[in-house]
Amino acid sequence: MAKVQVLNVAVLDNPSPFGNPFQFEITFECMEDLPEDLEWKIIYVGSAESEEYDQVLDSVLVGPVPAGRHMFVFQADAPNTGLIPESDAVGVTVVLITCTYRGQEFIRIGYYVNNEYTDPELRENPPVKPNYTQLQRNILASNPRVTRFHINWEATLDKMEDSENVDPAPNTMLPPTSMPSKAPPLGLMPDNSMDCL
Amino acid sequence: MKLLKPSWVNHNGKPIFSVDIHPDGTKFATGGQGEDSGKVVIWNMAPVLREEDEKNENIPKLLCQMDNHLACVNCVRWSNNGLYLASGGDDKLVMVWKRAAFIGPSTVFGSSSKLANVEQWRCVMILRNHTGDVMDVAWSPHDVWLASCSVDNTIVIWNARKFPEIVMTLKGHTGLVKGLTWDPVGKYIASQADDHSLKVWRTMDWQMETNITKPFSECGGTTHVLRLSWSPDGQYLVSAHAMNNSGPTAQIIERDGWKTNMDFVGHRKAVTVVKFNPKIFKKKQKNGSTPKPSCPYCCCAVGSKDRSLSVWLTSLKRPLVVIHDLFDKSIMDITWTLNGLGLLVCSMDGTVAFLDFSQDELGDPLNEEEKNAIHQNIYGKSLAITMESHLSSTIIENPEMLKYQQERQGNQNPNGAQGSGPENQTPKLTNVLNGESLEDIRKNLLKKQVETRTADGRRRITPLCIAQLDTGDFSPALFNSVPILPGSSASTQLTPQISSDSSTANSLGLRPSHDPTTTSPNKTAEENKDSGPAAVNSIGMKSNLLLTSASKMEPMKALDSRFTERSKATPGVTILWFHLRVKDSSSVKEPKVKDETSSDSEDKIMAKPLSMAKRKGEMEGAEVVEKRKKGRPRKDFFSRTHVMSVRIKDKTKEPSRLITPVAVLKLPTPSIQKSFSTQVSTDAIAYLEVENEVSVVSGARLSQLKWSRDGREWDTLLTSRITIATGSSDIVAVACEDRTLSVFTTCGRRLIPSIMLPAPLAALHCSGHFVMVLMASATLSVWDVQKQTALVKNESLNPILSGTDATVSQSFLTQQGVAVVSLSNGKTYCFNSSLETWNLIADKQDSLVQCADFRNCLTSQDALGSMGPLALTQGRNLSAGRLASRLSSTPHHLQQGMTLAFLENQLSSALMLLSASEYRHWLLIYARFLVNEGYEMRLRELCQDLLGPVHKSSSSSWEPTVLGLRKRDLLTEVLPVIGQNLRFQRLFTEYQDQLELLRLK
């Protein structure tokens, strides 16, 4: 069972200019002391068409995590505009917050993000080359999409001593191309993917 | 009888395997299949019982749902005190849940339903032992034990007071065990399995009382569960699926002689579940009729695979009621309300049904007193069930025993008092915010939170702990407290709801208007508050967003998959990070190891020429260790010995070169210094000062040895340069460059002429009258200079050094003249001169040491540890039990075995080291462990050895003392420990009496 439950994610500074850093205030609860840190990541999906344009905005280790309820603010810089296809700059995209423990992702929180010009004139006639300074980012904070994955929380006894030297779960080692495109990777069942939209 | 099928009790159409009503009747739990996991749901009972409550939207129906089980939940059972819920599932786990009362309703983050968990139940214990699906769980009367049975053919009895301790694993079934029931009197537990048998086990010794097979021999096919039940008066046990003349029945088994003469007949398919009404009834007294004394009777509900339910009264030959076609699929579980008039039934089809009887139909339920009276009539006084009540009703036969029992209770009471306050009944999240409001904290969280960089440059945030969880507090005090009262729900103590100020407005505005969560009062308040411009604003924004999203439908779909799929970025980065971590940790590790070895070798040298610590210890020659132990800052130690340690580092390389295939063992020898002084730990502090090459008389060099204590001093001259000087309370020994060893009294008188050593000296220790030398040729000698005898003569270290590349890291001599040698591989040996063997007395890598868990056998004094050579070699903070907690998943019997083995090792090691105080220390821990774990045979053997023969006989080889301790005195100390467990009352009395007898002699 999952030792860490995410209780809430508050989207701070939202809506905000495109160039502002992302700020998520994450509240989570942990059932027992975790010997290792959690790793959180913010991934900005640059283009719906391809994962190639995904940007990991930042990743942080969070620890130590004793049993209890904790919160922290995860701030990450805005995406590098140079890596976003121009045609995808304006409109709806997704930002993902993922958390991994011992290299295994156990929760993925996704938000729709709407990037729009605030100026009505720009909205009517958007420039071909996106003007990022005029763009407003609006995260649809009310509709998080949460997917939880079962992972192995325990370092098994025999692995305990050398757990650092163990390769990550074989699933995560699969080359991305071998992953089924629509289904989650083998052995990782999203245990309650919640549909909100 | 009223019948209701509350449609809102469902698992979204998935099967419901188990249902159980809380003892206080306010809620019930269901267990079954969830979406991709097992599911446990706690429901409010009120809407089931009353129609107006069902219609009232302010009364929550669902109280809490837990999808922590990885696979289907087969059984949910409330503890009798109502504090805990146990669930067992296909994931082989038993989980124990406890209510956490803190912030009241909270939504499951990201859940679409927006259904609040009104109550917070969290898993406080995961019981792992079964190797197959757990089919049934059952709390014993008074919640002393929790039993679980599994398709692994076993039944595990858990100690419900000390989870995850296993009391016993009952083995004997040869098929999947699918049902359990406790005898209400607590004497037996019965199990039914697919192996065509029903077994009854005694709780006294956990052995099988009877094995009933005849009614089950014809049973073919399989039912998912075989939930059997014991009648509340304890007289009858009713099985699930049995066969009689090829018809399915529920077999009635009489307690008296386990006779199987009766059965419930009528179901067309196998009986899956039988459940007795908890009440005993007597016939309803009709108005006007003369009160006739009638025989009390029981009531029993039977559910079957044929989808029908029958309810029987033991006073009637025919069923009271049979309900067909109540469900579309097999009945899986039945539960009665505590008042005996209500009944919940669940089915594989994912629905539940509620039956409400009237007293006219069932009869007058007996009250608890009347029920107890029946129990007393049948079972006499000893209807006592639990350990506690069992013990309290056990007649204490010995006044001494009474004393120890009273003492024990006295010790427990302070704890009990703490837990008995009404506030403590529900576990709490301890608030750690120091009075600051959560809102204040949140405003500044980004600025305030601690962010550091790891060695590899990654950001690391220390999360702010806003509440501590109490996990798994299984103190008896909590267990004994009364169940949560219906009114004491957590909703009274709402703390600020977690939601961001900036996002609340948006999220509220964007939420559909038919949002069902208008139940929470503070939420509605928020909504009202925000109904101003903010809401308008956000509605406008919403339409905006919808517009754009409509125009971008295609990418939205494409994006949708991204929510559930792991992105490439995740694993990729993870792996990178992983490698970094590996590198990082290994690089950290290595220097550490190096550091250790080097400090080890420092110790070694320190202990030799320069063991000049200004410290008084009881252990001569072991000053260095002493110092480390007492946690003296090592820094100044290093600075004083700086020059030395440099040289030592070069030296450490030597051994590895020396341990060559030639197998010529050689230990490093200390180098010669111009002058040095050393402190000898005796009663008063004495100093030894050595000055080499003090005077040159016609080319001859002399060395001076100077001794001083309390102003008294003497000096003597030696012809060769002194390499090591050391002393004890009785003697002073010096070794010279020319391989001679001289021994003086503390007055400076030479005791024996110079001893010619066969090889250069590596280490020299004195203790009492004993002198120990470790030669560079890796041989050991120990002499008693008072008696002028050799205890150990040129004994080679070969047996312990060969085959390893370890070096001697430390050596010392105990006050009893036992030579102890520690190696760099963490092993420590002592040489036993009577056996002429090297004995392993400590091993830092020993997994037994790491896994043994005897902490609960330590008293407060014991926790400080014992002083002595054994503690010295094993380190003060013995890592024992270090891994024990991590091993909570290890089967209990394994850990029990490891602890036993470890304690016995300690005992024999203390004996070998002739360390009396430590022997006593470990003996008492050992005895306590045996008493706690119930090792009667070993305990008896221990007592017998300590007591010895009562009547003297010449043939007996019994020694009345061990290490100078009188064994019978030890027994006097051990007996109170035994006296704390009433189970060993006879043993206690037996030895107490014999001891008394001997004392009178």
mmCIF file of C-alpha atoms in Angstrom, chain B residues 602 605-606 609-610 636-651 671-673:
data_model
loop_
_atom_site.group_PDB
_atom_site.id
_atom_site.type_symbol
_atom_site.label_atom_id
_atom_site.label_comp_id
_atom_site.label_asym_id
_atom_site.label_seq_id
_atom_site.Cartn_x
_atom_site.Cartn_y
_atom_site.Cartn_z
ATOM 1 C CA GLU B 602 45.384 3.917 15.884
ATOM 2 C CA ILE B 605 49.085 1.556 18.633
ATOM 3 C CA MET B 606 47.610 3.785 21.194
ATOM 4 C CA PRO B 609 53.300 2.558 23.448
ATOM 5 C CA LEU B 610 51.263 5.529 24.056
ATOM 6 C CA ASP B 636 41.881 16.669 21.314
ATOM 7 C CA PHE B 637 42.793 13.084 21.490
ATOM 8 C CA PHE B 638 43.997 13.243 17.970
ATOM 9 C CA SER B 639 45.867 16.432 18.378
ATOM 10 C CA ARG B 640 47.817 15.032 21.240
ATOM 11 C CA THR B 641 48.725 11.961 19.341
ATOM 12 C CA HIS B 642 49.116 13.539 16.037
ATOM 13 C CA VAL B 643 52.672 12.499 15.432
ATOM 14 C CA MET B 644 51.892 8.993 16.332
ATOM 15 C CA SER B 645 48.978 8.591 14.055
ATOM 16 C CA VAL B 646 50.968 9.608 11.047
ATOM 17 C CA ARG B 647 53.344 6.832 11.597
ATOM 18 C CA ILE B 648 50.550 4.479 12.269
ATOM 19 C CA LYS B 649 49.039 5.108 8.911
ATOM 20 C CA ASP B 650 52.152 3.794 7.259
ATOM 21 C CA LYS B 651 52.011 0.860 9.495
ATOM 22 C CA SER B 671 58.344 1.953 17.308
ATOM 23 C CA ILE B 672 60.677 3.354 19.872
ATOM 24 C CA GLN B 673 60.328 6.839 21.152
#
